Coordinates of C-alpha atoms and ligand atoms in Angstrom, one line a residue:
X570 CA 0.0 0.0 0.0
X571 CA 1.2 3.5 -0.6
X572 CA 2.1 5.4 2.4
X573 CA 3.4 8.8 2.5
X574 CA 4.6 10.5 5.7
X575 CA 2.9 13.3 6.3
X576 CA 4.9 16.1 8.5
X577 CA 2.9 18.2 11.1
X578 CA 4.5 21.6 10.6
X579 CA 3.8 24.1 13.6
X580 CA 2.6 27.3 11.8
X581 CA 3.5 29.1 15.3
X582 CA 7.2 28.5 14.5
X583 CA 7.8 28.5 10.6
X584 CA 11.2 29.6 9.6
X585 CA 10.2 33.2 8.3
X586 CA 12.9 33.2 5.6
X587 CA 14.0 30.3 3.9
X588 CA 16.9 30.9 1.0
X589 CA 17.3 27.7 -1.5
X590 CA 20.1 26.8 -3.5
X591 CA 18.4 25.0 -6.4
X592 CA 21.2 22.5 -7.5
X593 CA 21.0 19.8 -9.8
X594 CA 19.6 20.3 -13.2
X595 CA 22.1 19.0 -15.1
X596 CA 22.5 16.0 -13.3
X597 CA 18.7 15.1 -13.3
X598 CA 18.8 16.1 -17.5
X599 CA 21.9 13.8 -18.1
X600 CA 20.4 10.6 -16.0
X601 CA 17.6 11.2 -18.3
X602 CA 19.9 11.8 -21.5
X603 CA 18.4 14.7 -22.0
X604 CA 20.5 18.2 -22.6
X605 CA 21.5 20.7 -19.7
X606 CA 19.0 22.8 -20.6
X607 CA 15.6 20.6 -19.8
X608 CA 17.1 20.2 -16.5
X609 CA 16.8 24.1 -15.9
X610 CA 13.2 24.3 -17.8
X611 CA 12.5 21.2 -15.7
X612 CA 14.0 23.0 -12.5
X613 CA 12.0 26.5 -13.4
X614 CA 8.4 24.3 -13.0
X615 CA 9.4 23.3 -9.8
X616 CA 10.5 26.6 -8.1
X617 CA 6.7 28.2 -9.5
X618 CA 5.0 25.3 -7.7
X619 CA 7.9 25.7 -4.6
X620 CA 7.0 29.4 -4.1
X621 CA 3.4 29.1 -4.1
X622 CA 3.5 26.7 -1.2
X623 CA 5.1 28.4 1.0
X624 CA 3.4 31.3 0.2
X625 CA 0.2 29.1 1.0
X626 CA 2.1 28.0 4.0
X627 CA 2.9 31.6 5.4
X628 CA 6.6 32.1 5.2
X629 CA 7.1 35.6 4.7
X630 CA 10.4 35.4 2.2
X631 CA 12.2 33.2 0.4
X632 CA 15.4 33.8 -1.6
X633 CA 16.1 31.5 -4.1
X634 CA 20.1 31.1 -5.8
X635 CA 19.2 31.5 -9.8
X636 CA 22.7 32.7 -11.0
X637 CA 25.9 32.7 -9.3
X638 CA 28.7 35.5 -10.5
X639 CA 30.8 32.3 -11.1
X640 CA 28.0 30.6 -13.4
X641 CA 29.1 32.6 -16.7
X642 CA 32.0 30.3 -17.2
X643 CA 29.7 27.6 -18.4
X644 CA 29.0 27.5 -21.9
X645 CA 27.9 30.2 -23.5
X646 CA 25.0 28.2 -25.2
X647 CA 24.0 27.5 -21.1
X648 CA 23.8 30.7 -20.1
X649 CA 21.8 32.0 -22.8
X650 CA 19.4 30.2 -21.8
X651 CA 19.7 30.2 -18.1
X652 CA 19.2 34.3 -19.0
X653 CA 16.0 33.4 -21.3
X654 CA 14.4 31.4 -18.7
X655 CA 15.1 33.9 -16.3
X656 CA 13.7 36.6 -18.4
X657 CA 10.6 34.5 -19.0
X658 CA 10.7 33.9 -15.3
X659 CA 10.3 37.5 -14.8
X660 CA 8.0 38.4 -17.8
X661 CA 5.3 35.8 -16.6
X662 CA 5.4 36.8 -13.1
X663 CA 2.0 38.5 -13.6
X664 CA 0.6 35.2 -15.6
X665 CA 2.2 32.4 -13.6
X666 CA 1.9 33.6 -10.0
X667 CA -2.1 35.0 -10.4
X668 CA -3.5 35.7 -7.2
X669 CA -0.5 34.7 -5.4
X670 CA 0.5 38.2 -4.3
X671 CA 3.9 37.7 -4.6
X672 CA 6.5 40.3 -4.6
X673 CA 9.3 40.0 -6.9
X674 CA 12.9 41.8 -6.1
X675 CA 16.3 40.5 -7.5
X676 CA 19.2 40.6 -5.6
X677 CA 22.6 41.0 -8.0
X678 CA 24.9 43.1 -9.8
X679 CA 22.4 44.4 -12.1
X680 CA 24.7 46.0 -14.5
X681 CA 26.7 42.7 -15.6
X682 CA 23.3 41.7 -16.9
X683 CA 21.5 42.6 -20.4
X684 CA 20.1 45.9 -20.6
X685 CA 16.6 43.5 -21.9
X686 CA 17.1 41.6 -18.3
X687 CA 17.7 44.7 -16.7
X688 CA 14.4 46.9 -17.7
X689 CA 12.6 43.6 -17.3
X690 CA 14.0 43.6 -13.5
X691 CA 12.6 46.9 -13.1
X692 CA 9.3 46.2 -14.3
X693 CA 8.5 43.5 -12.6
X694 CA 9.8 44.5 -9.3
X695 CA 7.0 47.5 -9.5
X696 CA 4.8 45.5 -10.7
X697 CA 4.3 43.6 -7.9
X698 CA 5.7 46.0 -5.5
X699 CA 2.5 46.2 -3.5
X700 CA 1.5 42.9 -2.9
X701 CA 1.1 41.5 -0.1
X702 CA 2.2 37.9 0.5
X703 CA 5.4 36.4 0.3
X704 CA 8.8 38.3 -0.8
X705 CA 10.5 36.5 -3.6
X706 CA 13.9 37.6 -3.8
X707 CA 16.0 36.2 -6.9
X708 CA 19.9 35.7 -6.6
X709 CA 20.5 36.7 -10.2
X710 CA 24.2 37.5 -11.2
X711 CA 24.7 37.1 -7.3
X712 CA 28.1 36.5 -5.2
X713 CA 28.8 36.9 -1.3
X714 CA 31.9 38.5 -2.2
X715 CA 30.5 40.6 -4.6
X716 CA 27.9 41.8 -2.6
X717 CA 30.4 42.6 0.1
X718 CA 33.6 43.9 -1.5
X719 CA 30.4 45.9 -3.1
X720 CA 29.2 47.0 -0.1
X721 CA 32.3 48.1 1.2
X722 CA 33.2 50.1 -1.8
X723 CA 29.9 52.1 -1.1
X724 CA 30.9 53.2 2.6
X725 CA 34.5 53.8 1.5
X726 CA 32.6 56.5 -1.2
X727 CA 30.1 57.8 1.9
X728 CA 33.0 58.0 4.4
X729 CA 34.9 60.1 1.7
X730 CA 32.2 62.4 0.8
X731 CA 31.5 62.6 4.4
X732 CA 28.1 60.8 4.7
X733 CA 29.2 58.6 7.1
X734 CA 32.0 58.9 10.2
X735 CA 34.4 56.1 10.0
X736 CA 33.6 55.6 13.2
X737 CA 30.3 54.7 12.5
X738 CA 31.1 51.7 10.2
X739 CA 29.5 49.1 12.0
X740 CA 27.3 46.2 11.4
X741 CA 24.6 47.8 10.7
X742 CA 26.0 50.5 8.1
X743 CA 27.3 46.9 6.3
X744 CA 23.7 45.3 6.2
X745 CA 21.9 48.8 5.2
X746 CA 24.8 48.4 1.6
X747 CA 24.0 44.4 1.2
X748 CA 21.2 43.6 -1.8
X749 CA 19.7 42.1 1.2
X750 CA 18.8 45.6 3.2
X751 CA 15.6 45.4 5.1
X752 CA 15.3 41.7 4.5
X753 CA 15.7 39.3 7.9
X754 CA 18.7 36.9 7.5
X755 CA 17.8 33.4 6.7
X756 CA 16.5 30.9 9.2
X757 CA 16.8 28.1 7.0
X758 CA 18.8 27.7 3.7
X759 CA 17.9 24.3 1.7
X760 CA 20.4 22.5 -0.6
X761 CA 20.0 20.4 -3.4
X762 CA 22.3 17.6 -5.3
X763 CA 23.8 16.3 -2.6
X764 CA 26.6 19.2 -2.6
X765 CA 27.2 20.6 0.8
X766 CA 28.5 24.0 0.3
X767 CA 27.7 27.6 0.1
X768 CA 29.2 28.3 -3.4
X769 CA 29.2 32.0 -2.6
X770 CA 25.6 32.3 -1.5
X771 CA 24.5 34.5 1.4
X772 CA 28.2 34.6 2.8
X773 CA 26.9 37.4 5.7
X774 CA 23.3 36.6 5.8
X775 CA 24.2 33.1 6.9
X776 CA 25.8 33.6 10.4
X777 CA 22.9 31.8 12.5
X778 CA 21.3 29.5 9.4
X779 CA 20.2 26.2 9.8
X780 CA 21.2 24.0 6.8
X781 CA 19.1 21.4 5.2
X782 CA 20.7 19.1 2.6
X783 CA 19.0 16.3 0.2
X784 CA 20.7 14.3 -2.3
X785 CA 17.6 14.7 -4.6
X786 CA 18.0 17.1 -7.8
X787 CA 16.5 20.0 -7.5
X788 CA 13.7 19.0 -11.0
X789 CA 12.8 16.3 -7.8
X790 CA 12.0 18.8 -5.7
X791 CA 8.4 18.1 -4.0
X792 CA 6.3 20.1 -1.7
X793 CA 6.6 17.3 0.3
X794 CA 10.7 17.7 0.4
X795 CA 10.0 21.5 1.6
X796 CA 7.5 20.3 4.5
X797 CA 10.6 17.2 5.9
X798 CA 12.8 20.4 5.7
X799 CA 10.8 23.0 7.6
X800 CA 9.7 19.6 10.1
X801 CA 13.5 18.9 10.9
X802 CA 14.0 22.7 10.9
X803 CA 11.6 23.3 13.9
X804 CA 13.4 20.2 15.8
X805 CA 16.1 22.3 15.5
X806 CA 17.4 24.4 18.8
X807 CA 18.9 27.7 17.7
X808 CA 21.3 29.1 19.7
X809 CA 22.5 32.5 18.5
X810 CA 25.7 31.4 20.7
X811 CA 23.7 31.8 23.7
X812 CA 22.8 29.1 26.1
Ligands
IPE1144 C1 21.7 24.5 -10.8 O1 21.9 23.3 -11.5 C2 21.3 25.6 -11.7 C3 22.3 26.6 -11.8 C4 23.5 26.7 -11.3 C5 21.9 27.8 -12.7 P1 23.3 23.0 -12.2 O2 23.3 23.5 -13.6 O3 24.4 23.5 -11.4 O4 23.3 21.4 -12.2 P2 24.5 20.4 -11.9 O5 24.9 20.8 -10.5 O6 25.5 20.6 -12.9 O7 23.8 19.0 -11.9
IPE1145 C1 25.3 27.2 -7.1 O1 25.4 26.0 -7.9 C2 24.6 28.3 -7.9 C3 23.2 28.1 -8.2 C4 22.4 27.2 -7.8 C5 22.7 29.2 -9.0 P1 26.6 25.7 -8.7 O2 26.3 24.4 -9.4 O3 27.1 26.8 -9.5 O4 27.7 25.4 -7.6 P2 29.1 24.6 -7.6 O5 29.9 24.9 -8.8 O6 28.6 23.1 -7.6 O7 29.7 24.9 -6.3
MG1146 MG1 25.5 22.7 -9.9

């Protein structure tokens, strides 16, 4: 008989942000001899039907790892269409999430990305800038490094100009200069593919994460994986390096 466990998630204590690093596509295309490239269409499905439930759920933001800085030393054929699906992605917000009152924002270095991409960006981020469910943030031409060494750069500029006292660079004057500012660090970050690494995502959001790792692809990817993850997540004790 077919049994599936079924994982009683307490809405009292959902993670409120949960970042994903969607790993995998090529490996679930090639076991299936199919090119790289069905694996990312395959993988783009999944992340629509991913968002929606935990929008359905109630978590308040979830950040998902589209394109890394490092990804454009894959072939170029690749990231053409990585871009294309992305754009898609972005142009069929309005279509694809209906009534899901999602807001869309992308998290990046903008200007490394087509100028098409780029107006599209801005578009769709106002489009749905007054909805009211869950906040969508898309790593798109993303790095830790880059978003620091960025950041840095920007209070270098304001301490020179005389914005800012150097003796007010703290914490705080960092986070407000991250693509992150005014979004909560993540409580949970979910990875794909069986890889256990960061590969340059969320490098200073992810002091206090908890990490939750699967060896299934991410075109595998069930609602059912996202509700074992926020389950063990809540067994979790988080510590903050308290007691
Ligand atoms: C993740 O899948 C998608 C992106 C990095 C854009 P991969 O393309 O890295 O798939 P694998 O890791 O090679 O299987
Ligand atoms: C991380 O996956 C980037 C995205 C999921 C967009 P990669 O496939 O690029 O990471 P590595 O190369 O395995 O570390
Ligand atoms: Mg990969």
């Amino acid at each position: 008989m077919f049994w599936r466990k079924q994982y009683q998630i307490d809405m009292f204590r959902l993670p409120r942000h949960i970042a994903v690093i969607m790993d995998g596509n090529g490996r679930w295309a090639r076991r299936r001899g199919l090119p790289r490239t069905a694996g990312h269409s395959a993988g783009a499905d999944v992340l629509k039907t991913i968002v929606k439930e935990c929008n359905r759920i109630g978590i308040s933001y979830i950040t998902v790892y589209a394109f890394s800085t490092e990804n454009w030393k894959r072939p170029k054929e690749e990231v053409d269409y990585l871009m294309g699906l992305l754009l898609d992605y972005l142009r069929n917000a309005e279509k694809n999430l209906a009534g899901e009152n999602v807001v869309i924002r992308v998290l990046g270095a903008r200007d490394g990305l087509s100028q098409e991409i780029q107006e599209q960006i801005i578009k769709t981020e106002n489009f749905t800038k007054d909805n009211t469910g869950i906040v969508m943030n898309i790593a798109l031409n993303y790095g830790g490094r880059e978003e620091i060494t960025n950041a840095v750069k920007n209070l270098i500029n304001d301490v020179k100009t005389g914005k800012l006292e150097s003796a007010d660079v703290n914490e705080e004057a960092i986070c407000s200069r991250l693509y992150t500012e005014n979004i909560p660090d993540p409580d949970l970050i979910i990875r794909t593919s069986g890889e256990q690494r960061l590969s340059n995502f969320l490098l200073w959001q992810c002091a206090y994460s908890e990490f939750w790792f699967t060896n299934k692809n991410w075109p595998s990817f069930r609602i059912q994986d996202l509700k074992k993850a926020i389950y063990d997540y809540q067994k979790r004790t988080r510590r903050f390096g308290g007691v």
